[in-house]
C-alpha positions in Angstrom: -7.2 16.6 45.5 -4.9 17.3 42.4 -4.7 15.0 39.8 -1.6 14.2 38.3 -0.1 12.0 35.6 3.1 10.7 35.9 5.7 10.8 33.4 6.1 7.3 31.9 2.1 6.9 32.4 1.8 9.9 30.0 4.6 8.3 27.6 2.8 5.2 27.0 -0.4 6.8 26.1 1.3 9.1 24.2 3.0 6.3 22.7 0.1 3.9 21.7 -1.7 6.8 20.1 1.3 7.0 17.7 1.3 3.5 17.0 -2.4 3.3 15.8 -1.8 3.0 12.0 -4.4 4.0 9.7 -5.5 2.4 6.4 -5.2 4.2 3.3 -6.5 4.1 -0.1 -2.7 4.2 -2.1 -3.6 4.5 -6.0 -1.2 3.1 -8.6 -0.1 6.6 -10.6 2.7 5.2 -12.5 4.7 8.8 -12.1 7.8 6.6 -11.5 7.6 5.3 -15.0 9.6 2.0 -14.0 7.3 -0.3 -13.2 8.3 -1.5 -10.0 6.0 -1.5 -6.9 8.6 -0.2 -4.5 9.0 3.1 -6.4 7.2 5.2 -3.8 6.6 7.7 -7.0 4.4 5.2 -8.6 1.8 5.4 -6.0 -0.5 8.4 -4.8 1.4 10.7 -2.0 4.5 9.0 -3.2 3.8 6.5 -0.3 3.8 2.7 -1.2 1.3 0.8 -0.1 1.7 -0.9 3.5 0.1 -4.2 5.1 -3.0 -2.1 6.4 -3.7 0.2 2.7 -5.9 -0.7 -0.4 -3.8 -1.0 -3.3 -5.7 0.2 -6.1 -4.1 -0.6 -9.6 -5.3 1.9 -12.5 -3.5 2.4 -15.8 -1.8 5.4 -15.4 1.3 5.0 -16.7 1.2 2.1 -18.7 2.1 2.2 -22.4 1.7 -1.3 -23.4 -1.6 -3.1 -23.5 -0.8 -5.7 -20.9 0.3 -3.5 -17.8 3.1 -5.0 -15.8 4.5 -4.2 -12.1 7.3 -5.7 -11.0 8.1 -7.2 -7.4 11.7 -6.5 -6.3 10.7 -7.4 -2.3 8.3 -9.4 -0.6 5.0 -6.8 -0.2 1.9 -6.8 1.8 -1.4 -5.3 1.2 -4.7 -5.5 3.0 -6.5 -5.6 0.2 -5.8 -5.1 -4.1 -8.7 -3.5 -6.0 -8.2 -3.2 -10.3 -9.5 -0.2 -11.9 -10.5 -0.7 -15.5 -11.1 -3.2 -18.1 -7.3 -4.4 -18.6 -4.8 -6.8 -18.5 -2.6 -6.4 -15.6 0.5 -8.9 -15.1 2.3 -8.9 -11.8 5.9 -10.3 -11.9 6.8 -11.4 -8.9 9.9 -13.7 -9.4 10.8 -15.1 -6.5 9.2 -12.5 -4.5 5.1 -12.4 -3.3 2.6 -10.3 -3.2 0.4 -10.9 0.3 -3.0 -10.0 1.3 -3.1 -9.2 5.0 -7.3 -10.4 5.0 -8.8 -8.0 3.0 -10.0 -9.2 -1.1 -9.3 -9.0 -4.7 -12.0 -6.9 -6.1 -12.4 -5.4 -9.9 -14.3 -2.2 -10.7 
């Protein structure tokens, strides 16, 4: 008896294991040197943080004491962790920052 998997059987699985999404720990690095959270550049791997990561905020890339990121979209995070003692202010507008159902946590 041969085994065999058919075609569409074989692209659903295939499928499915391309939909798994993996979290990620995205660090802010500032490299865009704008400020905003969507600049991909301003996050390790130039990837922006997505509703399954760990945003973690450092102060790379600041130059002021009081280190602002500004929201130009609607953005969600699993969870937002600060990195050192300082200030951070972010300006959302009319925009929001979201956590998925991770925490807030401070290191």
């Amino acid at each position: 008896m041969s085994s065999r998997i058919s075609y569409p059987i074989l692209a659903m699985l295939t499928l499915s294991f391309a939909l798994t999404v993996k979290a990620a720990d995205i660090t802010w690095d500032g490299g865009a040197g704008d400020s905003l959270w969507i600049s991909a550049t301003n996050w390790s791997g130039n990837v922006v943080p997505g509703p399954n990561d760990r945003a973690i905020l450092t102060t790379n890339g600041f130059d002021t004491a009081v280190k602002r990121i500004f929201l130009t979209t609607n953005q969600t995070v699993n969870e937002l962790r600060f990195v050192n003692d300082t200030d951070y202010v972010i300006v959302e507008g009319t925009n929001s920052l979201t956590l998925k159902s991770g925490s807030i946590t401070g290191a």
